[in-house]
PDB file of C-alpha atoms in Angstrom:
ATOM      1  CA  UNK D   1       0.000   0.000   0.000  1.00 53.00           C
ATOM      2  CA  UNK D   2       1.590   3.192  -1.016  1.00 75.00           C
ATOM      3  CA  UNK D   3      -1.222   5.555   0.427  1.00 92.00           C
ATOM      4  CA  UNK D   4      -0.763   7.707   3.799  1.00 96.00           C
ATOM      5  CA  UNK D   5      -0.579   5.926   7.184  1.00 96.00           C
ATOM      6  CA  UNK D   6      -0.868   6.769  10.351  1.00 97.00           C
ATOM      7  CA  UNK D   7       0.078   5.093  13.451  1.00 97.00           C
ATOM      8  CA  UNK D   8      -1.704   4.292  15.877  1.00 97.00           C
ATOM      9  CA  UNK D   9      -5.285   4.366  14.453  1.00 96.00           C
ATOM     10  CA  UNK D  10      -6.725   4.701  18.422  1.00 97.00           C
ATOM     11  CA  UNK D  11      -5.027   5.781  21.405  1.00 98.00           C
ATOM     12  CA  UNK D  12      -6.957   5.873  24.641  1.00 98.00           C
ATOM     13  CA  UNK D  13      -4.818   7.444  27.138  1.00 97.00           C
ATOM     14  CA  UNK D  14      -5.549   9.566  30.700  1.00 97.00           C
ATOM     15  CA  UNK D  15      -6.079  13.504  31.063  1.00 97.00           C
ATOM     16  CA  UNK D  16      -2.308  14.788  32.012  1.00 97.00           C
ATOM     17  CA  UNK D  17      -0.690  12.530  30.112  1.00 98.00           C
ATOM     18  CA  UNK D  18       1.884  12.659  26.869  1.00 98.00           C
ATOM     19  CA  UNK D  19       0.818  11.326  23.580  1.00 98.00           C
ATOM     20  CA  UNK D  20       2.750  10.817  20.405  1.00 98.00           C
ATOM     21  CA  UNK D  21       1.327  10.128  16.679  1.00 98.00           C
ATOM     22  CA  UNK D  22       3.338   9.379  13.698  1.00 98.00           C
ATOM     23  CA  UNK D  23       2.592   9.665  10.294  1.00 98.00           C
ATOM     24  CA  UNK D  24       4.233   8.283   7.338  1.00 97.00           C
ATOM     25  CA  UNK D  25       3.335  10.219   3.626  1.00 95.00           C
ATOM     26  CA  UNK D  26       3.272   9.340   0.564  1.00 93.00           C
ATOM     27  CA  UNK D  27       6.916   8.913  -0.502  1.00 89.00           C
ATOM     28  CA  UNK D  28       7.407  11.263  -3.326  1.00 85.00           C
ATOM     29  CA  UNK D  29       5.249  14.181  -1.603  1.00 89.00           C
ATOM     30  CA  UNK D  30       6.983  16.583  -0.561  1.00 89.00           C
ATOM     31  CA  UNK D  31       4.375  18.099   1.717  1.00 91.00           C
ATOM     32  CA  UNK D  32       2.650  16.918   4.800  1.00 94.00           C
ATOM     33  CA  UNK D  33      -0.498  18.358   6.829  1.00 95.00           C
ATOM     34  CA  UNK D  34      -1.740  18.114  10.066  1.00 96.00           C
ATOM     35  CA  UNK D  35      -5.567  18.843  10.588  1.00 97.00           C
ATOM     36  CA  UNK D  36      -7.857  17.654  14.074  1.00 97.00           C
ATOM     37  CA  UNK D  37     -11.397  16.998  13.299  1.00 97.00           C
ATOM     38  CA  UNK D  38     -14.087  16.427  15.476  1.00 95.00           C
ATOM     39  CA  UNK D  39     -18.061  15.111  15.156  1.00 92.00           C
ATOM     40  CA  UNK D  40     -19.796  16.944  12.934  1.00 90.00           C
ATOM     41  CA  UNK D  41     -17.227  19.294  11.850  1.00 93.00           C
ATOM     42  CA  UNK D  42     -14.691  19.550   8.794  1.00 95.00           C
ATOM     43  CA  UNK D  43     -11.046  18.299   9.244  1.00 96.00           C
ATOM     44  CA  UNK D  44      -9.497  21.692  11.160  1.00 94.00           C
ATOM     45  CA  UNK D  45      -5.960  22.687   9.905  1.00 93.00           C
ATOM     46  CA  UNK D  46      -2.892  22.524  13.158  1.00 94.00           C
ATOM     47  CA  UNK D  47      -0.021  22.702  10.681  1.00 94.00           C
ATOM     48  CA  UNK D  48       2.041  21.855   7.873  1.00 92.00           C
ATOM     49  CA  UNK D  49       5.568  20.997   6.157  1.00 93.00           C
ATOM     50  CA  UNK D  50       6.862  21.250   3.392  1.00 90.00           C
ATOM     51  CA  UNK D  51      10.198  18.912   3.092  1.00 88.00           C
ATOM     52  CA  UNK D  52      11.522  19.180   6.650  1.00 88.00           C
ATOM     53  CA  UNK D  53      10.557  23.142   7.287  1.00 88.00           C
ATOM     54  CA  UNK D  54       7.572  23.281   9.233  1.00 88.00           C
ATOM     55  CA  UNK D  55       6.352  26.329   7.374  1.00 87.00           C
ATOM     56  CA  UNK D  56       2.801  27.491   9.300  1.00 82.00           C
ATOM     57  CA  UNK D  57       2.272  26.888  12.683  1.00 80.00           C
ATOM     58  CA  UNK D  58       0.651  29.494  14.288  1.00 79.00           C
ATOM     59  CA  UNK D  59      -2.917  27.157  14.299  1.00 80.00           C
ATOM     60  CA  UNK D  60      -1.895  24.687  16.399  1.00 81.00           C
ATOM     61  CA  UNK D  61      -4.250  24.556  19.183  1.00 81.00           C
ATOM     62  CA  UNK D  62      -1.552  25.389  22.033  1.00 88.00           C
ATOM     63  CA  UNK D  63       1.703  25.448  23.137  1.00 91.00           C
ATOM     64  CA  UNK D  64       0.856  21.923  24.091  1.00 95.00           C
ATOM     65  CA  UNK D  65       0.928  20.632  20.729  1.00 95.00           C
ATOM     66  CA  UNK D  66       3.925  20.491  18.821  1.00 95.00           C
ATOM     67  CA  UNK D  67       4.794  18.616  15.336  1.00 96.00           C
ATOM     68  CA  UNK D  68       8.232  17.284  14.027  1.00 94.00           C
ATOM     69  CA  UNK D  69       9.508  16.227  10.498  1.00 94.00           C
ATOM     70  CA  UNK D  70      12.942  15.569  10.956  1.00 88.00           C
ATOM     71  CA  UNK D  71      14.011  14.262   7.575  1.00 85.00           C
ATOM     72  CA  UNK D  72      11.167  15.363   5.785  1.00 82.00           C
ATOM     73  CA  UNK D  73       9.835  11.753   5.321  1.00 89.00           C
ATOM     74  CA  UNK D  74       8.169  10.728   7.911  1.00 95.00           C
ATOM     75  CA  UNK D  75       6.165  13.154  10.572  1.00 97.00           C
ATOM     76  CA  UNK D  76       4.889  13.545  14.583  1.00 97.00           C
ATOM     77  CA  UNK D  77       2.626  15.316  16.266  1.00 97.00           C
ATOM     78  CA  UNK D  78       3.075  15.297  20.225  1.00 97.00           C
ATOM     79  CA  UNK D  79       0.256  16.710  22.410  1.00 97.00           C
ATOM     80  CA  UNK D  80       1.380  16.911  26.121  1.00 97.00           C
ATOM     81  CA  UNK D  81      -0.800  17.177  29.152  1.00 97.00           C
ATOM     82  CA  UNK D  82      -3.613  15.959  27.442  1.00 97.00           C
ATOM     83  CA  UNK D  83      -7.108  17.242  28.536  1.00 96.00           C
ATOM     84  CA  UNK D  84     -10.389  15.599  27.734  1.00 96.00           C
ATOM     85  CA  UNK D  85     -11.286  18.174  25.131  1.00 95.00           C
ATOM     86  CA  UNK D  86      -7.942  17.104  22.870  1.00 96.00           C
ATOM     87  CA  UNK D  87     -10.483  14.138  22.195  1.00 97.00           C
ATOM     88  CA  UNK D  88     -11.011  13.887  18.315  1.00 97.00           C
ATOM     89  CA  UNK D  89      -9.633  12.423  15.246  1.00 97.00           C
ATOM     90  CA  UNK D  90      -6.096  13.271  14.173  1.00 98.00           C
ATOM     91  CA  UNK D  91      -5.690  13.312  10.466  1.00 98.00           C
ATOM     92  CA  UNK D  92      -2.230  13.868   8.336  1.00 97.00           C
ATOM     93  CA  UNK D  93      -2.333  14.423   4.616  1.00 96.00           C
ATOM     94  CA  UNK D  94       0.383  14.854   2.004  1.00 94.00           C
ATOM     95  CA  UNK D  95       0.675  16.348  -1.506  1.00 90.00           C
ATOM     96  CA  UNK D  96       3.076  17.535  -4.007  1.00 84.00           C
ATOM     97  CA  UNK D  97       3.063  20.602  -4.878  1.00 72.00           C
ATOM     98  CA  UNK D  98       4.548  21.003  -8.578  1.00 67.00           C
ATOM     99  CA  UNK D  99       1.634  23.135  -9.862  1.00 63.00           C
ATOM    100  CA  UNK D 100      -0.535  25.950  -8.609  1.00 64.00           C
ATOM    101  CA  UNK D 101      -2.962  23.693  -7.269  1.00 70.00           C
ATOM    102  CA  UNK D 102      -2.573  21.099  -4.150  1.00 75.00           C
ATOM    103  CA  UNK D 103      -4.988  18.249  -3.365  1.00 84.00           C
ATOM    104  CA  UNK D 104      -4.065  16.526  -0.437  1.00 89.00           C
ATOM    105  CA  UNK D 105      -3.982  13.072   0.291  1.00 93.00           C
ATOM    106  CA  UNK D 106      -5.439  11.623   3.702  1.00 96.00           C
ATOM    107  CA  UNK D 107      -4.360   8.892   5.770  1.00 97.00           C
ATOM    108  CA  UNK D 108      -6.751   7.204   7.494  1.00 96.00           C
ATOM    109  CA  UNK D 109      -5.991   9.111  11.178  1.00 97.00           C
ATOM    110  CA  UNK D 110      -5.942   8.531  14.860  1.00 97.00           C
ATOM    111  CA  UNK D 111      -8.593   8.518  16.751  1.00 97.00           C
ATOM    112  CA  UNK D 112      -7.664   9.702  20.405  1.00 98.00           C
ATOM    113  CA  UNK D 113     -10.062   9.519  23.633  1.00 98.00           C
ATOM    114  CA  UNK D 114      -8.526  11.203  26.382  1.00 97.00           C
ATOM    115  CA  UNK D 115     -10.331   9.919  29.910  1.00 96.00           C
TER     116      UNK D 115
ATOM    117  CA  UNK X   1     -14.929  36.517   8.693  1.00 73.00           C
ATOM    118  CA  UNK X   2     -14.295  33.857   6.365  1.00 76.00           C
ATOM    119  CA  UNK X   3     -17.303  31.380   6.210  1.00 86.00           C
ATOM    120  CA  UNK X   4     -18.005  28.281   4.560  1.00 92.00           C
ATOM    121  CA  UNK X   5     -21.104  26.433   4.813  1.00 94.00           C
ATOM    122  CA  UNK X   6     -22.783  23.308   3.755  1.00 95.00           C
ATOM    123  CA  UNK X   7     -25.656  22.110   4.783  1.00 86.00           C
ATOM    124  CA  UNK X   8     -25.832  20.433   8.284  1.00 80.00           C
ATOM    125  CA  UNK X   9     -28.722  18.036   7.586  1.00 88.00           C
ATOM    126  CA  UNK X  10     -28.446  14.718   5.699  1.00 93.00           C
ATOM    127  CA  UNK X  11     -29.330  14.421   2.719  1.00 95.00           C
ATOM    128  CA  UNK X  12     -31.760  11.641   1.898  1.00 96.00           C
ATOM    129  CA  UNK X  13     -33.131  10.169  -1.670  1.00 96.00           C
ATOM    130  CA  UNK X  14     -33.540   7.104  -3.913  1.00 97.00           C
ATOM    131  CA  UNK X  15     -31.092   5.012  -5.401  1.00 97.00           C
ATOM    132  CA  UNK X  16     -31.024   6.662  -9.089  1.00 97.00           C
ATOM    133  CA  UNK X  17     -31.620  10.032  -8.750  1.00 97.00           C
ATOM    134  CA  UNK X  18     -29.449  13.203  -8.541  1.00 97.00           C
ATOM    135  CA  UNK X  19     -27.723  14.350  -5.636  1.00 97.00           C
ATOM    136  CA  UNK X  20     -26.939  17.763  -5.277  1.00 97.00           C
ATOM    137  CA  UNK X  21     -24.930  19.015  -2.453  1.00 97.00           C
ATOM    138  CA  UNK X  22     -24.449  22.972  -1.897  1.00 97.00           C
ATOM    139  CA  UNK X  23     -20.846  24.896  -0.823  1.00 96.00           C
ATOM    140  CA  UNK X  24     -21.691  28.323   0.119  1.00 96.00           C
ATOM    141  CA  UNK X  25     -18.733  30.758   1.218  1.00 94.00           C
ATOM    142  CA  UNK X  26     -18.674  33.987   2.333  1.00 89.00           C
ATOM    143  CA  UNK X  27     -15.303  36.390   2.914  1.00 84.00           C
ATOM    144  CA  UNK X  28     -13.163  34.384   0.426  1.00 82.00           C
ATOM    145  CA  UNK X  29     -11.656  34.819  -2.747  1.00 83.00           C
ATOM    146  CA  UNK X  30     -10.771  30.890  -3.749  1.00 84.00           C
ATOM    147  CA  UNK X  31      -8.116  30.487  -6.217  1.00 83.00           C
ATOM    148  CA  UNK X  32     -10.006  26.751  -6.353  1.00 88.00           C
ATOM    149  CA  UNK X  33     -12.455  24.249  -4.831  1.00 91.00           C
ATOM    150  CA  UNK X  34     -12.154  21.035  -3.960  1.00 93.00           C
ATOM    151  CA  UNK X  35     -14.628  18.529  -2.903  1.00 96.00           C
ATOM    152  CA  UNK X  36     -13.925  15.192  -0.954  1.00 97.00           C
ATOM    153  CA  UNK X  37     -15.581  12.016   0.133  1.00 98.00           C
ATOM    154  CA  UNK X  38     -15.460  11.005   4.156  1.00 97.00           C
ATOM    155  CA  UNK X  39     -16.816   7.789   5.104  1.00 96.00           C
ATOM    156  CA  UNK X  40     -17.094   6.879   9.032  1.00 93.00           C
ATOM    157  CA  UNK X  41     -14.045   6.473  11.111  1.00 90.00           C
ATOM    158  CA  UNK X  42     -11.484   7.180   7.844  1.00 93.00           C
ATOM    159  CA  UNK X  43      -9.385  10.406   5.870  1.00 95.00           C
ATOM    160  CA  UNK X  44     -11.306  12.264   3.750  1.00 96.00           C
ATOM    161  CA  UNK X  45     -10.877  11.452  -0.499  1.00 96.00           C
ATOM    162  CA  UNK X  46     -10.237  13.784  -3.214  1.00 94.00           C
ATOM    163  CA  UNK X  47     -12.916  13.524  -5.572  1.00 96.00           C
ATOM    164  CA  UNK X  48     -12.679  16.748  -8.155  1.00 94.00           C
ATOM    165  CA  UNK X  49     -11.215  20.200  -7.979  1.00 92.00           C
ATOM    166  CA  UNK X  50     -12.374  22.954  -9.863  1.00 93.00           C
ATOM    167  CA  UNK X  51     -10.511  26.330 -10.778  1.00 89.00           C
ATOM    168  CA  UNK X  52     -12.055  30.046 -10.264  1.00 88.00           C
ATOM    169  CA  UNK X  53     -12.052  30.213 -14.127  1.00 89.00           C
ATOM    170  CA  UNK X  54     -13.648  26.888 -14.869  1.00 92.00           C
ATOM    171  CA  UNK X  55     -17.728  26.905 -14.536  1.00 90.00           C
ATOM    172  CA  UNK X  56     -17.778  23.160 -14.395  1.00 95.00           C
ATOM    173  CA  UNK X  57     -15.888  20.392 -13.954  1.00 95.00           C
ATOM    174  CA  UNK X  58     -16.989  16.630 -14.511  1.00 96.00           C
ATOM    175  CA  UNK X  59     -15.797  12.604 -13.478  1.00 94.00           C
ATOM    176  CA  UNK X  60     -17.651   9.727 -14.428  1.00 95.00           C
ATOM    177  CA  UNK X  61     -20.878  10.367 -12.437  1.00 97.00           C
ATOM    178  CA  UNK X  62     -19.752  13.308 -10.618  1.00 97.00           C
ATOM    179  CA  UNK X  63     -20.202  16.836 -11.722  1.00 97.00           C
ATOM    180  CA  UNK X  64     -18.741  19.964 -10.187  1.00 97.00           C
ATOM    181  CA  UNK X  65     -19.987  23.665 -11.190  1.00 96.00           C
ATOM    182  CA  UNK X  66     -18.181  26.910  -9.195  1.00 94.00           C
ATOM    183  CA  UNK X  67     -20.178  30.283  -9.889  1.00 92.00           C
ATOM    184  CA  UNK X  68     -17.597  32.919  -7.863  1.00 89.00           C
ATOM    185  CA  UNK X  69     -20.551  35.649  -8.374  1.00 91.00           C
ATOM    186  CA  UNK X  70     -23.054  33.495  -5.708  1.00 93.00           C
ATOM    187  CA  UNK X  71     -19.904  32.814  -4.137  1.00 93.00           C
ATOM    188  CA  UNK X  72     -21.271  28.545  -4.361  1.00 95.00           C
ATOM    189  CA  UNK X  73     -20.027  25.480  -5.586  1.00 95.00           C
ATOM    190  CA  UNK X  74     -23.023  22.770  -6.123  1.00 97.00           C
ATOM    191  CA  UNK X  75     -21.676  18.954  -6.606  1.00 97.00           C
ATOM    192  CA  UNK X  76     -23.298  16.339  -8.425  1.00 98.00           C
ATOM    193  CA  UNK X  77     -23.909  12.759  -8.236  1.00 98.00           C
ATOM    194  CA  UNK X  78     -25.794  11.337 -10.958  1.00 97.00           C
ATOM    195  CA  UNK X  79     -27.838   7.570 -11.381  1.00 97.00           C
ATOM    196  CA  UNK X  80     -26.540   7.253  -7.184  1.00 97.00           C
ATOM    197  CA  UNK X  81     -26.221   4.338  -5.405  1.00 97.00           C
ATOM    198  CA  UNK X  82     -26.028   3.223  -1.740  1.00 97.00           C
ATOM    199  CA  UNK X  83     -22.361   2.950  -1.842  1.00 98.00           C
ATOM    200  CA  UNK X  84     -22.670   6.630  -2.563  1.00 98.00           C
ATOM    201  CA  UNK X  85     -23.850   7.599   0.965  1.00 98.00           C
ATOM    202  CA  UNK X  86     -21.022   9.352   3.158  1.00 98.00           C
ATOM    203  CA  UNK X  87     -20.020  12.957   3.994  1.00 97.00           C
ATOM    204  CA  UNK X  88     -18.947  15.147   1.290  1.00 98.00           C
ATOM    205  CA  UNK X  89     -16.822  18.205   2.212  1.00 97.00           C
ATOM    206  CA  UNK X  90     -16.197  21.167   0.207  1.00 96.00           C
ATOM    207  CA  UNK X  91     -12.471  22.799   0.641  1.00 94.00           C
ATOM    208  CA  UNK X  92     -11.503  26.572  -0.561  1.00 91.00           C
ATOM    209  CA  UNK X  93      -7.941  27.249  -1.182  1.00 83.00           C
ATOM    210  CA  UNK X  94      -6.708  30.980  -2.074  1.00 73.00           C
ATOM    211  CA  UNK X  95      -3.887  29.439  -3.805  1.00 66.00           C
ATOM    212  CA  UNK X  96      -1.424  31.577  -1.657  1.00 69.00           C
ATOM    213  CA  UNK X  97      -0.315  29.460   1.295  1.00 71.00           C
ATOM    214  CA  UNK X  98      -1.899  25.776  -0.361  1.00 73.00           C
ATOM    215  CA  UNK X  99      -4.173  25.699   2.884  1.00 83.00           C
ATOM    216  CA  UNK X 100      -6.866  24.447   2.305  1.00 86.00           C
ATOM    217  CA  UNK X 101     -10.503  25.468   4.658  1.00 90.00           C
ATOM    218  CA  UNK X 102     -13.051  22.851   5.237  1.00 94.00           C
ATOM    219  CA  UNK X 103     -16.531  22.916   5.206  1.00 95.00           C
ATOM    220  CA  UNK X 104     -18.119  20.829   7.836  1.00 95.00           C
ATOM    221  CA  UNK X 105     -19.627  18.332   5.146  1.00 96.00           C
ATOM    222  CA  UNK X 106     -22.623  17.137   4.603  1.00 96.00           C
ATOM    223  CA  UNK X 107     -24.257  13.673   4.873  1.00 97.00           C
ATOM    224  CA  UNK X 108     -25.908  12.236   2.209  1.00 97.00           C
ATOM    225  CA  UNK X 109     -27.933   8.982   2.171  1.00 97.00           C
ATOM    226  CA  UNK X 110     -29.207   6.631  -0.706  1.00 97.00           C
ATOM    227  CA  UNK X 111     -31.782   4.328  -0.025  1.00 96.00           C
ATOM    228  CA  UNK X 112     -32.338   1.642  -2.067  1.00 94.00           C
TER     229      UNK X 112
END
C-alpha cells in the first residue's frame, strides 16, 4: 500500500498525560499536513511541512501541541498534558506541490479519547 | 470573517436520482475548490477540484460547477447508489499558502 498511514489508528490514554502520533506520507510528496477533526465538523488545519521546514504553525491549538519532520519523510505530532477536550480524530495528509494547485492526500488518522 | 457552509442536515433520496450538495462561502476569494468524500471512522478522499475560471468540472458520475458571483459550488452525483452515501466536504484554497478550509460536510444517504 503506497497511500498515507498513520500510526496508531486509536489511542486511549488519561487527562495529564503525553501522547505521540506518527505519520508516514506518501513517498514522493513533498508536503505533509496536520488537521484535528471532530463530530460533525470539517477536518481543522494545526499545521504543515513542506520537506523538513515546518512552514505554518501558528494554528496549532496550544503550546501543548507540537509537530516534528525531521528528515522530511516521515512526521509527529506530540500533544502533552492531554485534557479531555484534545479528544477527536487526528488526520495527516500529504501532496506535491509542482503546480498551482494542491490536493491533499489523507491517511486514514488517529482517533484519540482522552479519559 | 471567512465562512463556509454546507448544509448540516443529511441528505436523503432514492437510489437513481441526482444528488446535489451545496458549498456556500462567504469572505473568500478561492483560487479553487475542492470537494472530498469522508466515510465513518477514515481520511477524507479527493474527488474533483475545480478552478475560479472553470464553470464546471466533470468525473464519471460526478459533476462539479463553481459560480464565484453566488460565491457557491453545487456537486453532483448522478444515477446514485447506496455505496454513494457518506459525507462530502467542500475545501476553498486561495492558492497563496496551499491551505486548504473545510466545510463541515454534509451527509448524504441513498436508499435503495
Amino acid at each position: 500500500d503506497t497511500g498515507v498511514s498513520q500510526n496508531p489508528r486509536h489511542k486511549i490514554t488519561k487527562r495529564g498525560q503525553n501522547v505521540t502520533f506518527r505519520c508516514d506520507p506518501i513517498s514522493e510528496h513533498n508536503r505533509l499536513y496536520w488537521y484535528r477533526q471532530t463530530l460533525g465538523q470539517g477536518p481543522e488545519f494545526l499545521t504543515y511541512f513542506q520537506n523538513e521546514a515546518q512552514l505554518e504553525k501558528s494554528r496549532l491549538l496550544s503550546d501543548r501541541f507540537s509537530a516534528e519532520r525531521p528528515k522530511g519523510s516521515f512526521s509527529t505530532l506530540e500533544i502533552q498534558r492531554t485534557e479531555q477536550g484534545d479528544s477527536a480524530m487526528y488526520l495527516c495528509a500529504s501532496s506535491n506541490r509542482q503546480s498551482s494547485t494542491d490536493t491533499q492526500y489523507f491517511g486514514p488518522g488517529t482517533r484519540l479519547t482522552v479519559l | 470573517s471567512q465562512k463556509i457552509e454546507q448544509n448540516s442536515e443529511a441528505l436523503n433520496i432514492q437510489e437513481g436520482k441526482t444528488a446535489t450538495l451545496t458549498c456556500n462561502y462567504t469572505n473568500y476569494s478561492p483560487a479553487y475548490l475542492q470537494w472530498y468524500r469522508q466515510d465513518p471512522g477514515r481520511g477524507p478522499v479527493f474527488l474533483l477540484l475545480i478552478r475560479e475560471n472553470e464553470k464546471e468540472k466533470r468525473k464519471e458520475r460526478l459533476k462539479v460547477t463553481f459560480d464565484t458571483t453566488l460565491k457557491q459550488s453545487l456537486f453532483h452525483i448522478t444515477a446514485s447508489q447506496p455505496a454513494d452515501s457518506a459525507t462530502y466536504l467542500c475545501a476553498l484554497d486561495s492558492g497563496g499558502s496551499y491551505i486548504p478550509t473545510f466545510g463541515r460536510g454534509t451527509s448524504l444517504i441513498v436508499h435503495p
